[in-house]
Amino acid sequence: MAFEPILTRNVRKPGSETIDIYMEAGGYQGLRRALKEFTPEKLVEEVKASGLRGRGGAGFSTGMKWGFLPKTKDKPRYLCVNADESEPGTFKDRLLIEKDPHLVLEGIILSAYAIESSLAFFYIRGEFHQGCRTFEKAVQEAYAKGYLGRNILGSGFNLDIIIYRGAGAYICGEETALLESLEGKRGYPRIKPPFPAIVGLYGCPTIINNVETLANVTLIAERGAAWFASIGRPPKNTGPKLFCLSGHVKRPGVFEAPLGVPFLELLNEYAGGMKHPERPLKAAVPGGSSMKILPAAKCDVLMDFDSLAAAGTSLGSAGGFVMDTGTCIVRALHNVARFYAHESCGQCTPCREGTGWLVKILTRLERGDGRPEDVDLLAGIAGKIEGNTVCPFGEAIAWPVESYVRVFKDEFEEHARRKACPMRAAAAR
Amino acid sequence: MTIPVRPETDRKIDELLTRFPMKGSALLPALYVVQEEKGHVSDESMEYVASKIGVSPAFVAGVVSFYTMFHRRPVGRHHIQVCRTLPCALSGADDLMAHLKTRLGMKDGETRADGKFSLASVECLGACDRAPFLQINDREHGPVDAAKMDEILKGLE
């Protein structure tokens, strides 16, 4: 059966970001139906039954996350939308925000209804100027039509939404750093527990969901949990998914496919194969730059949470990128390490100091000043960062270092032994 | 303390103070409002914002220094930010940066003496499908090669 794109059904239409085009395609019908037919509890059950797992990176069950909210309602509850898309290789939420903001907004309204929140925050990364303008306009349109504000569609449900611009900090995509930033502070991740569902924004119960996750909630309300759960690889990897592919591919982009699509199909069919036919695939990172690298020989994998975990990597944010045989892996890892050294928030010593050490060692290896012990030193530092930080940022740098060095060990050793980058020497010939 | 911003900027910040369940949340938006008027966030602006929000100037300085989009010094009228992160680097970001440096006669991180341009390499801008990618103020360009870059620069003359 051919897969019908549904998350991206509108994005290529002219004016796709307007409420009129969205409603012409049946938009806000799911909300209308849910407000009539579902109690909040029933909607939570529906999302649980769909099997939807968070699309931000961790892949945790969305319905279960919502279920962690306290039963008491003595404090306000908040929904925070994580639109701080910053993982290198990832640009899928940007597509939804810029091209189909109402699909996201409808999901926000539905989710706020489900968790009984009357105030939602849309935390968008500061660099997304166009996305922010588009989303602001969408919010105005939704207020004008009565999908936001007081007594939405006569249901008695109220919801306001505040758009909050980040200001350039990768770490604010981590959910507790995002909360700190929203409170007007440096984006230092919080120690968990308590989890945000119990103590979140302003000390109140808070749910943080990714943009694509919320767009999926719209689809579930529109077509039902059973429909959603029939897509992909049930029971644990259900639904449509946006996959990004960039790097050395012919047609980089965002591609929609069911969870579990083969990586090689994404690469060769969706993205048109490698950019330079004479330089075949060397390695791929399927899930964003903090996930582990796969050598070409191991790229015959299915793109879902559990298949990629079994293959020793992760789906992450599905921000995949590929490198061809002309790529120096040491240089690539130097780039990745530099990113994480720049973006480390500095709160935890292993990450703050360790990322700097990694860059220093990779710089000297690539420059031709490497030492024989450097290769083990890299892996050793990564191992000492992993598990020793407040937030998963530690893993985000440890995993690429550990995997690049393990998979391409000979390339690192050759750099140290020859005191030069062999790829650069080859290029100079 | 005299108010170091225009009355409408001051009013915008007053409005921000009432928007959030807690006043502290107004800090980042207030800094954006001040930066929009002044082009950067000076010591004086930080003191002013601190007094509006009810936190110490040191607290504000801590926040300003955490986020890359707040400028402590003036940037050029055309602030060029070139993505250098891996997917862009695989697609020629280094060559693009080298070309820009030559064309503008500038170093990475510099603001030109005439105040027209500033140039900075930055981390991932979330547009890897348009690599190599750059932003000039709030406008996006990508993919950009040397010829396309010259065309863009010509448009800024």
Coordinates of C-alpha atoms in Angstrom, one line a residue:
Chain A
M1 CA 0.0 0.0 0.0
A2 CA 1.4 3.3 -1.0
F3 CA 1.8 5.7 2.0
E4 CA -0.2 8.9 1.8
P5 CA 1.7 11.8 3.3
I6 CA -0.5 13.4 6.0
L7 CA 1.7 15.5 8.2
T8 CA 2.9 17.2 5.1
R9 CA -0.4 17.1 3.2
N10 CA -0.7 20.9 3.1
V11 CA 2.9 22.1 3.0
R12 CA 3.2 22.5 -0.8
K13 CA -0.1 24.3 -1.3
P14 CA 0.2 28.0 -2.0
G15 CA -0.9 29.9 1.2
S16 CA -0.6 26.7 3.2
E17 CA 0.1 28.8 6.3
T18 CA -3.3 30.5 6.3
I19 CA -6.3 29.4 8.2
D20 CA -8.5 29.4 5.1
I21 CA -6.3 26.9 3.2
Y22 CA -6.0 24.8 6.4
M23 CA -9.7 24.7 6.9
E24 CA -10.5 24.0 3.3
A25 CA -8.6 20.7 3.8
G26 CA -10.7 19.8 6.8
G27 CA -8.6 21.6 9.4
Y28 CA -10.0 22.2 12.9
Q29 CA -12.6 19.4 12.4
G30 CA -10.7 17.2 14.8
L31 CA -10.9 19.9 17.4
R32 CA -14.6 20.4 16.8
R33 CA -15.2 16.7 17.2
A34 CA -13.0 16.2 20.2
L35 CA -14.5 19.1 22.2
K36 CA -17.9 17.6 21.6
E37 CA -17.2 13.9 22.0
F38 CA -14.2 13.6 24.3
T39 CA -13.7 14.4 27.9
P40 CA -10.1 15.4 28.6
E41 CA -9.5 12.0 30.2
K42 CA -10.9 10.2 27.1
L43 CA -8.6 12.3 24.8
V44 CA -5.6 11.3 27.0
E45 CA -6.7 7.6 26.6
E46 CA -7.0 8.1 22.9
V47 CA -3.5 9.4 22.6
K48 CA -2.2 6.6 24.8
A49 CA -3.9 4.1 22.6
S50 CA -2.4 5.6 19.4
G51 CA 1.1 4.6 20.6
L52 CA 2.3 8.1 19.8
R53 CA 5.9 8.6 21.1
G54 CA 7.5 12.0 21.4
R55 CA 9.1 13.3 18.2
G56 CA 11.6 15.6 19.9
G57 CA 14.3 13.0 20.5
A58 CA 13.6 10.8 23.5
G59 CA 10.7 8.9 22.0
F60 CA 8.8 8.7 25.3
S61 CA 5.0 7.8 25.1
T62 CA 3.1 11.1 24.9
G63 CA 0.0 9.8 26.6
M64 CA 2.0 8.4 29.4
K65 CA 3.8 11.7 29.9
W66 CA 0.5 13.4 30.2
G67 CA -0.6 10.8 32.7
F68 CA 2.2 11.9 35.1
L69 CA 0.3 15.1 36.0
P70 CA -0.9 15.1 39.5
K71 CA -4.5 14.3 40.1
T72 CA -5.1 17.3 42.2
K73 CA -5.8 20.6 40.5
D74 CA -4.9 23.2 43.1
K75 CA -2.3 24.8 40.8
P76 CA -2.5 25.9 37.2
R77 CA -1.1 23.6 34.6
Y78 CA 0.9 24.7 31.7
L79 CA 1.6 23.3 28.2
C80 CA 5.0 24.3 26.8
V81 CA 5.6 23.7 23.2
N82 CA 9.2 22.9 22.4
A83 CA 9.8 24.7 19.1
D84 CA 13.5 25.2 19.9
E85 CA 14.6 23.0 17.1
S86 CA 18.4 23.1 17.3
E87 CA 19.9 19.6 16.9
P88 CA 22.3 19.7 14.0
G89 CA 20.7 18.0 11.0
T90 CA 17.1 18.7 12.1
F91 CA 14.8 21.1 10.3
K92 CA 11.4 19.3 10.3
D93 CA 9.6 21.4 13.0
R94 CA 10.7 24.5 11.0
L95 CA 8.8 23.1 8.0
L96 CA 5.6 22.5 10.0
I97 CA 5.8 25.9 11.8
E98 CA 6.4 27.8 8.5
K99 CA 4.2 25.9 6.2
D100 CA 1.4 24.4 8.3
P101 CA 1.2 26.3 11.6
H102 CA -2.4 25.5 12.1
L103 CA -1.8 21.8 12.1
V104 CA 0.6 22.5 15.1
L105 CA -1.8 25.0 16.7
E106 CA -4.8 22.6 16.5
G107 CA -2.6 20.0 18.2
I108 CA -1.7 22.5 20.9
I109 CA -5.3 23.3 21.6
L110 CA -6.3 19.6 21.7
S111 CA -3.4 18.8 24.0
A112 CA -4.1 21.7 26.3
Y113 CA -7.7 20.5 26.5
A114 CA -6.5 17.0 27.3
I115 CA -4.2 18.1 30.1
E116 CA -6.7 20.8 31.3
S117 CA -4.4 23.7 30.8
S118 CA -5.6 27.2 30.0
L119 CA -2.3 28.7 29.2
A120 CA 0.2 27.4 26.6
F121 CA 3.7 28.7 25.8
F122 CA 5.2 28.3 22.3
Y123 CA 9.0 28.5 22.9
I124 CA 10.5 29.1 19.5
R125 CA 14.2 29.3 18.8
G126 CA 15.2 32.9 18.3
E127 CA 16.8 32.3 14.9
F128 CA 13.5 31.2 13.4
H129 CA 12.4 34.7 12.4
Q130 CA 10.1 33.7 9.6
G131 CA 8.7 30.8 11.7
C132 CA 7.9 33.2 14.5
R133 CA 6.2 35.7 12.2
T134 CA 4.1 33.0 10.6
F135 CA 3.1 31.4 13.9
E136 CA 2.1 34.8 15.3
K137 CA -0.2 35.4 12.4
A138 CA -1.7 31.9 12.8
V139 CA -2.4 32.5 16.4
Q140 CA -4.2 35.8 15.5
E141 CA -6.3 34.0 12.9
A142 CA -7.2 31.3 15.4
Y143 CA -8.3 33.9 18.0
A144 CA -10.4 35.6 15.4
K145 CA -12.2 32.3 14.5
G146 CA -12.8 31.4 18.2
Y147 CA -10.3 28.5 18.3
L148 CA -8.4 30.3 21.0
G149 CA -9.6 32.5 23.8
R150 CA -12.6 32.0 26.0
N151 CA -15.2 29.3 25.7
I152 CA -13.7 27.7 22.6
L153 CA -16.5 26.6 20.2
G154 CA -19.0 26.8 23.0
S155 CA -17.3 24.1 25.0
G156 CA -16.5 26.1 28.1
F157 CA -12.8 25.4 27.5
N158 CA -10.5 28.5 27.6
L159 CA -7.0 28.7 26.2
D160 CA -4.5 31.5 25.7
I161 CA -1.2 31.1 24.0
I162 CA 2.0 33.1 24.5
I163 CA 4.8 33.0 21.9
Y164 CA 8.2 33.2 23.5
R165 CA 11.4 33.6 21.5
G166 CA 14.6 31.9 22.6
A167 CA 17.7 33.8 22.1
G168 CA 20.3 31.4 20.7
A169 CA 21.1 28.5 23.0
Y170 CA 21.0 24.9 21.9
I171 CA 20.6 23.7 25.5
C172 CA 17.2 25.4 25.8
G173 CA 15.8 22.5 23.7
E174 CA 16.3 20.4 26.8
E175 CA 13.0 20.6 28.5
T176 CA 14.0 21.8 31.9
A177 CA 16.5 24.3 30.4
L178 CA 13.5 25.5 28.3
L179 CA 11.5 26.1 31.5
E180 CA 14.4 28.1 33.1
S181 CA 14.7 30.2 29.9
L182 CA 10.9 30.8 29.9
E183 CA 11.3 32.1 33.5
G184 CA 13.8 34.6 32.2
K185 CA 17.0 32.9 33.4
R186 CA 20.1 31.3 32.0
G187 CA 19.1 28.0 30.4
Y188 CA 20.6 25.7 33.0
P189 CA 18.9 22.3 33.0
R190 CA 17.3 21.2 36.3
I191 CA 18.0 18.1 38.2
K192 CA 15.2 15.5 37.8
P193 CA 13.2 14.4 39.8
P194 CA 11.0 16.3 40.3
F195 CA 9.8 16.0 36.7
P196 CA 8.2 18.9 35.1
A197 CA 4.8 17.2 35.2
I198 CA 4.9 17.7 38.9
V199 CA 7.1 20.8 39.3
G200 CA 7.6 22.6 36.1
L201 CA 7.1 26.2 34.9
Y202 CA 6.7 28.6 37.9
G203 CA 6.7 25.5 40.1
C204 CA 3.5 24.3 38.6
P205 CA 2.7 21.0 36.8
T206 CA 3.9 21.4 33.2
I207 CA 3.9 19.3 30.0
I208 CA 6.5 20.0 27.4
N209 CA 5.9 18.5 24.0
N210 CA 7.7 18.8 20.6
V211 CA 6.1 20.5 17.6
E212 CA 5.8 17.4 15.5
T213 CA 4.4 15.4 18.4
L214 CA 1.6 18.0 18.8
A215 CA 0.9 17.9 15.0
N216 CA 0.4 14.2 15.4
V217 CA -2.2 14.8 18.1
T218 CA -4.3 16.7 15.5
L219 CA -4.2 13.7 13.3
I220 CA -5.2 11.4 16.1
A221 CA -8.2 13.6 17.0
E222 CA -9.1 13.7 13.3
R223 CA -8.8 10.1 12.3
G224 CA -8.7 8.1 15.6
A225 CA -6.1 6.2 17.6
A226 CA -6.7 2.9 15.7
W227 CA -5.9 4.6 12.4
F228 CA -2.7 6.1 13.8
A229 CA -1.7 2.8 15.4
S230 CA -2.0 1.0 12.1
I231 CA 0.7 3.1 10.5
G232 CA 4.4 2.2 10.9
R233 CA 5.6 -0.8 12.9
P234 CA 2.9 -1.4 15.6
P235 CA 2.6 -1.7 18.4
K236 CA 5.6 0.4 19.6
N237 CA 6.6 2.4 16.6
T238 CA 3.4 3.9 15.2
G239 CA 2.4 6.8 13.1
P240 CA 3.8 8.9 10.3
K241 CA 7.2 10.5 10.8
L242 CA 9.2 13.4 9.4
F243 CA 12.7 12.4 8.5
C244 CA 15.4 15.0 7.6
L245 CA 18.2 14.1 5.4
S246 CA 21.1 16.3 4.6
G247 CA 24.9 16.3 3.9
H248 CA 26.1 14.5 0.8
V249 CA 22.7 13.7 -0.7
K250 CA 21.3 14.7 -4.1
R251 CA 18.1 16.2 -2.7
P252 CA 18.4 17.2 0.9
G253 CA 15.0 17.7 2.6
V254 CA 12.3 16.7 5.0
F255 CA 10.5 13.5 4.0
E256 CA 7.4 12.0 5.4
A257 CA 7.2 8.2 5.7
P258 CA 5.8 5.7 8.2
L259 CA 8.0 5.0 11.2
G260 CA 10.2 2.0 10.3
V261 CA 10.9 3.1 6.7
P262 CA 14.3 1.6 5.6
F263 CA 17.1 4.1 5.8
L264 CA 18.4 3.1 2.4
E265 CA 15.0 3.9 0.9
L266 CA 15.0 7.3 2.4
L267 CA 18.5 7.9 1.1
N268 CA 18.2 6.4 -2.4
E269 CA 14.5 7.1 -3.2
Y270 CA 13.4 10.1 -1.2
A271 CA 16.6 12.0 -1.2
G272 CA 17.7 10.8 -4.7
G273 CA 20.9 9.0 -3.5
M274 CA 24.4 10.3 -3.0
K275 CA 25.3 13.7 -4.3
H276 CA 28.4 12.6 -6.2
P277 CA 27.9 9.2 -7.7
E278 CA 31.7 8.6 -7.8
R279 CA 31.8 9.0 -4.0
P280 CA 29.7 6.3 -2.3
L281 CA 28.3 6.4 1.2
K282 CA 30.9 6.2 4.0
A283 CA 28.8 6.7 7.1
A284 CA 25.4 8.0 8.2
V285 CA 24.1 9.5 11.4
P286 CA 20.4 8.7 11.4
G287 CA 19.1 10.8 14.2
G288 CA 20.8 14.2 14.6
S289 CA 24.4 15.0 15.4
S290 CA 24.3 13.7 19.0
M291 CA 23.4 10.2 17.9
K292 CA 25.9 7.4 17.2
I293 CA 27.3 7.0 13.7
L294 CA 26.8 4.0 11.5
P295 CA 29.3 2.9 8.9
A296 CA 27.9 2.3 5.4
A297 CA 27.9 -1.5 5.9
K298 CA 25.5 -1.1 8.8
C299 CA 23.1 1.4 7.2
D300 CA 20.6 -1.3 6.2
V301 CA 18.4 -0.3 9.1
L302 CA 14.8 0.5 9.7
M303 CA 14.1 4.1 10.9
D304 CA 12.1 3.7 14.1
F305 CA 12.9 4.0 17.8
D306 CA 13.4 0.3 18.6
S307 CA 15.1 -0.8 15.4
L308 CA 17.7 1.9 15.6
A309 CA 18.3 1.2 19.3
A310 CA 18.9 -2.4 18.4
A311 CA 21.4 -1.2 15.8
G312 CA 23.3 0.7 18.4
T313 CA 22.1 4.2 17.7
S314 CA 18.9 6.2 18.1
L315 CA 16.2 7.8 16.1
G316 CA 16.7 11.0 18.1
S317 CA 15.2 14.0 16.3
A318 CA 15.3 12.1 13.0
G319 CA 17.8 14.7 11.8
G320 CA 19.8 12.3 9.6
F321 CA 22.9 13.2 7.6
V322 CA 25.2 11.3 5.4
M323 CA 28.9 11.5 4.6
D324 CA 30.6 10.2 1.4
T325 CA 34.0 8.6 1.0
G326 CA 35.6 12.0 0.5
T327 CA 34.9 12.9 4.2
C328 CA 37.6 12.9 6.8
I329 CA 35.9 11.5 9.9
V330 CA 38.4 13.2 12.3
R331 CA 37.5 16.5 10.8
A332 CA 33.8 15.7 10.9
L333 CA 34.1 14.8 14.6
H334 CA 36.1 18.0 15.2
N335 CA 33.2 19.9 13.8
V336 CA 30.7 18.1 16.0
A337 CA 32.8 18.5 19.2
R338 CA 33.2 22.2 18.5
F339 CA 29.4 22.5 18.3
Y340 CA 29.0 20.9 21.7
A341 CA 31.8 22.8 23.3
H342 CA 30.2 26.0 22.1
E343 CA 26.8 25.0 23.3
S344 CA 27.6 23.4 26.6
C345 CA 25.8 25.5 29.2
G346 CA 28.7 25.2 31.6
Q347 CA 26.8 24.0 34.6
C348 CA 28.4 20.6 34.9
T349 CA 32.2 20.3 35.0
P350 CA 32.6 17.1 33.0
C351 CA 30.7 18.6 30.1
R352 CA 32.0 22.1 30.3
E353 CA 35.7 21.1 30.6
G354 CA 35.5 17.8 28.7
T355 CA 34.0 19.3 25.5
G356 CA 36.9 21.8 25.4
W357 CA 39.5 19.0 25.8
L358 CA 37.9 17.0 23.0
V359 CA 38.1 20.0 20.7
K360 CA 41.7 20.6 21.6
I361 CA 42.7 16.9 21.0
L362 CA 40.8 16.7 17.7
T363 CA 42.3 20.0 16.5
R364 CA 45.8 18.7 17.0
L365 CA 45.0 15.4 15.4
E366 CA 43.6 17.1 12.3
R367 CA 46.5 19.6 12.2
G368 CA 49.1 16.9 12.3
D369 CA 50.3 17.3 15.9
G370 CA 48.5 14.3 17.2
R371 CA 50.0 11.9 19.7
P372 CA 49.6 8.1 19.7
E373 CA 47.6 8.2 23.0
D374 CA 45.1 10.7 21.7
V375 CA 42.7 8.1 20.3
D376 CA 42.2 6.4 23.6
L377 CA 42.2 9.7 25.3
L378 CA 39.2 10.8 23.2
A379 CA 37.2 7.7 24.1
G380 CA 38.2 8.0 27.8
I381 CA 37.0 11.6 28.1
A382 CA 33.7 10.7 26.4
G383 CA 33.3 7.9 28.9
K384 CA 33.8 10.2 31.8
I385 CA 31.3 12.8 30.5
E386 CA 28.6 10.2 29.9
G387 CA 26.3 9.7 32.8
N388 CA 28.0 12.4 34.9
T389 CA 25.9 15.5 34.0
V390 CA 22.6 16.9 35.0
C391 CA 21.1 16.6 31.6
P392 CA 21.5 14.4 28.5
F393 CA 23.8 16.9 26.8
G394 CA 26.6 14.8 28.3
E395 CA 25.5 11.9 26.2
A396 CA 24.9 14.1 23.2
I397 CA 28.7 14.7 23.0
A398 CA 29.9 11.4 24.4
W399 CA 27.9 9.3 21.9
P400 CA 29.3 10.7 18.7
V401 CA 32.9 10.7 20.1
E402 CA 32.6 7.1 21.4
S403 CA 31.1 5.9 18.1
Y404 CA 33.2 7.8 15.6
V405 CA 36.4 6.7 17.3
R406 CA 35.2 3.1 17.7
V407 CA 33.9 2.7 14.1
F408 CA 36.7 4.6 12.4
K409 CA 39.5 3.8 14.8
D410 CA 42.1 3.2 12.1
E411 CA 41.4 6.6 10.6
F412 CA 42.1 8.3 14.0
E413 CA 45.2 6.2 14.5
E414 CA 46.5 7.0 11.0
H415 CA 46.1 10.7 11.8
A416 CA 48.2 10.3 15.0
R417 CA 50.8 8.0 13.3
R418 CA 51.4 10.0 10.1
K419 CA 51.1 13.3 11.9
A420 CA 48.8 14.6 9.1
C421 CA 45.3 14.3 7.8
P422 CA 45.6 11.6 5.1
M423 CA 42.5 13.0 3.3
R424 CA 43.9 16.4 3.1
A425 CA 47.2 15.1 1.8
A426 CA 45.3 13.2 -0.8
A427 CA 43.3 16.3 -1.8
A428 CA 46.5 18.3 -2.2
R429 CA 48.0 15.8 -4.6
Chain B
M1 CA 17.7 57.0 37.1
T2 CA 16.8 58.6 33.8
I3 CA 15.2 56.3 31.4
P4 CA 17.7 55.5 28.7
V5 CA 15.2 54.3 26.1
R6 CA 12.5 55.9 24.0
P7 CA 9.1 56.3 25.7
E8 CA 7.5 53.7 23.4
T9 CA 10.2 51.2 24.3
D10 CA 9.5 51.8 27.9
R11 CA 5.8 51.3 27.4
K12 CA 6.4 48.0 25.5
I13 CA 8.4 46.8 28.5
D14 CA 5.6 47.8 30.9
E15 CA 3.2 45.8 28.8
L16 CA 5.6 42.8 28.9
L17 CA 5.6 43.0 32.7
T18 CA 1.9 42.2 32.8
R19 CA 1.9 39.5 30.2
F20 CA 3.3 36.6 32.1
P21 CA 2.2 34.8 35.3
M22 CA 5.5 35.9 36.8
K23 CA 7.3 39.1 36.0
G24 CA 10.7 37.4 35.5
S25 CA 9.6 35.9 32.2
A26 CA 9.6 39.4 30.7
L27 CA 13.4 39.5 30.8
L28 CA 14.2 37.9 27.5
P29 CA 11.5 39.8 25.6
A30 CA 12.5 43.1 27.3
L31 CA 16.1 42.6 26.2
Y32 CA 14.9 42.0 22.7
V33 CA 12.8 45.2 22.8
V34 CA 15.8 47.2 24.0
Q35 CA 18.1 45.7 21.5
E36 CA 15.7 46.5 18.7
E37 CA 15.9 50.2 19.6
K38 CA 19.6 50.3 20.4
G39 CA 21.1 47.7 18.2
H40 CA 22.9 46.1 21.2
V41 CA 22.6 45.7 25.0
S42 CA 24.8 48.1 26.8
D43 CA 25.6 48.2 30.5
E44 CA 23.2 51.1 30.9
S45 CA 20.4 49.1 29.1
M46 CA 21.1 46.2 31.4
E47 CA 20.7 48.4 34.5
Y48 CA 17.5 49.8 33.1
V49 CA 16.0 46.4 32.3
A50 CA 17.1 45.1 35.7
S51 CA 15.2 47.9 37.5
K52 CA 12.1 47.4 35.4
I53 CA 12.0 43.6 36.2
G54 CA 13.1 43.9 39.7
V55 CA 16.3 41.9 39.5
S56 CA 20.0 42.9 39.9
P57 CA 22.0 44.2 37.0
A58 CA 24.4 41.2 37.6
F59 CA 21.5 38.8 37.1
V60 CA 20.6 40.5 33.8
A61 CA 24.3 40.4 32.7
G62 CA 24.3 36.7 33.5
V63 CA 21.3 36.1 31.2
V64 CA 22.6 38.4 28.4
S65 CA 26.0 36.6 28.3
F66 CA 24.3 33.2 28.1
Y67 CA 22.4 33.8 24.9
T68 CA 24.2 34.4 21.6
M69 CA 21.5 36.6 20.1
F70 CA 22.0 39.4 22.6
H71 CA 24.8 41.7 21.4
R72 CA 27.0 43.4 23.9
R73 CA 28.6 45.5 21.2
P74 CA 27.0 47.1 18.1
V75 CA 26.9 44.8 15.1
G76 CA 26.8 46.0 11.5
R77 CA 23.7 47.2 9.7
H78 CA 24.0 43.9 7.8
H79 CA 24.8 41.2 10.4
I80 CA 25.9 38.2 8.4
Q81 CA 25.8 34.9 10.2
V82 CA 27.2 31.9 8.4
C83 CA 26.4 28.4 9.7
R84 CA 29.5 26.3 10.2
T85 CA 28.0 23.1 11.7
L86 CA 28.6 19.7 10.1
P87 CA 25.8 19.4 7.5
C88 CA 26.7 22.9 6.2
A89 CA 30.4 22.1 6.5
L90 CA 29.9 19.0 4.4
S91 CA 28.3 21.3 1.8
G92 CA 31.0 23.9 1.5
A93 CA 30.4 26.3 4.5
D94 CA 34.2 26.9 4.9
D95 CA 34.6 28.0 1.3
L96 CA 31.6 30.3 1.7
M97 CA 33.1 31.9 4.8
A98 CA 36.5 32.3 3.1
H99 CA 34.9 34.0 0.2
L100 CA 33.0 36.4 2.4
K101 CA 36.1 37.3 4.3
T102 CA 38.0 38.1 1.1
R103 CA 35.1 40.0 -0.4
L104 CA 34.4 42.1 2.6
G105 CA 38.0 42.3 3.8
M106 CA 36.9 41.2 7.3
K107 CA 37.8 38.6 9.8
D108 CA 35.3 36.2 11.4
G109 CA 33.7 38.0 14.4
E110 CA 34.5 41.5 13.1
T111 CA 32.3 44.6 12.6
R112 CA 33.5 46.8 9.8
A113 CA 34.7 50.2 10.7
D114 CA 32.0 51.9 8.6
G115 CA 29.4 49.9 10.6
K116 CA 27.9 48.4 7.4
F117 CA 28.7 44.8 7.9
S118 CA 29.5 42.4 10.7
L119 CA 30.5 38.8 10.0
A120 CA 30.2 35.8 12.3
S121 CA 30.3 32.1 11.9
V122 CA 27.6 30.5 14.0
E123 CA 26.4 27.1 15.0
C124 CA 23.5 25.2 13.3
L125 CA 20.7 27.4 12.1
G126 CA 18.3 24.5 11.5
A127 CA 18.3 24.7 7.7
C128 CA 20.6 21.9 6.7
D129 CA 18.5 21.2 3.6
R130 CA 19.6 24.6 2.3
A131 CA 23.3 24.2 3.1
P132 CA 25.5 26.1 3.0
F133 CA 23.1 28.5 4.8
L134 CA 23.4 32.0 6.2
Q135 CA 21.3 34.7 7.7
I136 CA 21.6 38.4 7.1
N137 CA 19.7 40.1 10.0
D138 CA 16.3 38.2 9.9
R139 CA 16.5 37.1 6.3
E140 CA 17.6 33.6 5.3
H141 CA 19.7 32.5 2.3
G142 CA 20.6 29.1 1.1
P143 CA 22.1 27.2 -0.6
V144 CA 24.7 30.0 -1.2
D145 CA 27.7 29.6 -3.4
A146 CA 30.3 32.3 -4.3
A147 CA 28.3 33.6 -7.2
K148 CA 25.0 33.7 -5.3
M149 CA 26.9 35.4 -2.4
D150 CA 28.1 38.2 -4.7
E151 CA 24.6 38.7 -5.9
I152 CA 23.3 39.0 -2.4
L153 CA 26.0 41.5 -1.4
K154 CA 25.3 43.5 -4.5
G155 CA 21.7 43.8 -3.3
L156 CA 23.0 45.3 0.0
E157 CA 25.1 48.0 -1.7

